[in-house]
């Protein structure tokens, strides 16, 4: 039985602006995950409202959408055995100050709080989220 799955990864505007897309891709590939799709784009508020629907109404929501629409992101679909949990592990804790060294957010992220929602990367948190997010960012990508 195969447990291969796909996850939606974003290098957020802070990571893109700092030239960290390659470093994130390096860690994904070094881990052994395969790149399935990759696109650079500046997301619209409408797309982000769908992507972050679960967070609507939270105190950081407006800051989050403003930040995420502030510039280009690299959207990536990765594939591999348990890559959803695996990439979350590579990414580290949501708050980059608390994220452990060795993780993407722990090594590369810093500023955080109600004024800053920056943490370098996004990764889907479940198979359901991955399917939903891939349909938002890559509607033409086949399920295979
Ligand atoms: P994750 O990105 O680790 O899945 P999440 O889904 O809880 O975390 O939140 C989505 C994003 O919203 C997160 O990457 C950054 C922002 N965010 C979450 N909690 C926050 C907080 N307490 N303060 C500021 N930004 C926050
Ligand atoms: Mg999340």
PDB file of N, CA, C and O in Angstrom, residues 14 30 48 56 75 83 107 128 130:
ATOM      1  N   UNK A  14       7.601  37.233   2.498  1.00  0.00           N
ATOM      2  CA  UNK A  14       8.869  37.527   3.200  1.00  0.00           C
ATOM      3  C   UNK A  14       9.982  36.614   2.695  1.00  0.00           C
ATOM      4  O   UNK A  14      11.092  37.067   2.420  1.00  0.00           O
ATOM      5  N   UNK A  30      15.975  17.790  -0.611  1.00  0.00           N
ATOM      6  CA  UNK A  30      16.915  17.013   0.203  1.00  0.00           C
ATOM      7  C   UNK A  30      16.178  15.982   1.052  1.00  0.00           C
ATOM      8  O   UNK A  30      16.691  14.902   1.325  1.00  0.00           O
ATOM      9  N   UNK A  48      -6.810  34.592  -1.379  1.00  0.00           N
ATOM     10  CA  UNK A  48      -6.349  34.408  -0.001  1.00  0.00           C
ATOM     11  C   UNK A  48      -7.503  34.211   0.976  1.00  0.00           C
ATOM     12  O   UNK A  48      -7.385  33.471   1.956  1.00  0.00           O
ATOM     13  N   UNK A  56     -10.919  33.537   9.164  1.00  0.00           N
ATOM     14  CA  UNK A  56     -11.700  34.765   9.061  1.00  0.00           C
ATOM     15  C   UNK A  56     -12.236  35.174  10.433  1.00  0.00           C
ATOM     16  O   UNK A  56     -12.741  34.330  11.188  1.00  0.00           O
ATOM     17  N   UNK A  75       4.252  29.254  -5.144  1.00  0.00           N
ATOM     18  CA  UNK A  75       3.313  28.180  -4.795  1.00  0.00           C
ATOM     19  C   UNK A  75       3.844  26.877  -5.373  1.00  0.00           C
ATOM     20  O   UNK A  75       4.255  26.824  -6.530  1.00  0.00           O
ATOM     21  N   UNK A  83       4.111  13.315   2.991  1.00  0.00           N
ATOM     22  CA  UNK A  83       4.738  14.637   2.836  1.00  0.00           C
ATOM     23  C   UNK A  83       3.944  15.756   3.522  1.00  0.00           C
ATOM     24  O   UNK A  83       4.509  16.825   3.787  1.00  0.00           O
ATOM     25  N   UNK A 107      15.082  28.450  11.568  1.00  0.00           N
ATOM     26  CA  UNK A 107      16.364  28.917  11.033  1.00  0.00           C
ATOM     27  C   UNK A 107      16.246  30.256  10.316  1.00  0.00           C
ATOM     28  O   UNK A 107      17.189  31.050  10.318  1.00  0.00           O
ATOM     29  N   UNK A 128      -7.318  16.729   3.697  1.00  0.00           N
ATOM     30  CA  UNK A 128      -8.475  17.528   3.274  1.00  0.00           C
ATOM     31  C   UNK A 128      -8.030  18.953   2.926  1.00  0.00           C
ATOM     32  O   UNK A 128      -8.450  19.516   1.913  1.00  0.00           O
ATOM     33  N   UNK A 130      -5.025  19.868   2.035  1.00  0.00           N
ATOM     34  CA  UNK A 130      -4.167  19.796   0.847  1.00  0.00           C
ATOM     35  C   UNK A 130      -5.019  19.770  -0.418  1.00  0.00           C
ATOM     36  O   UNK A 130      -4.748  20.508  -1.374  1.00  0.00           O
TER      37      UNK A 130
END
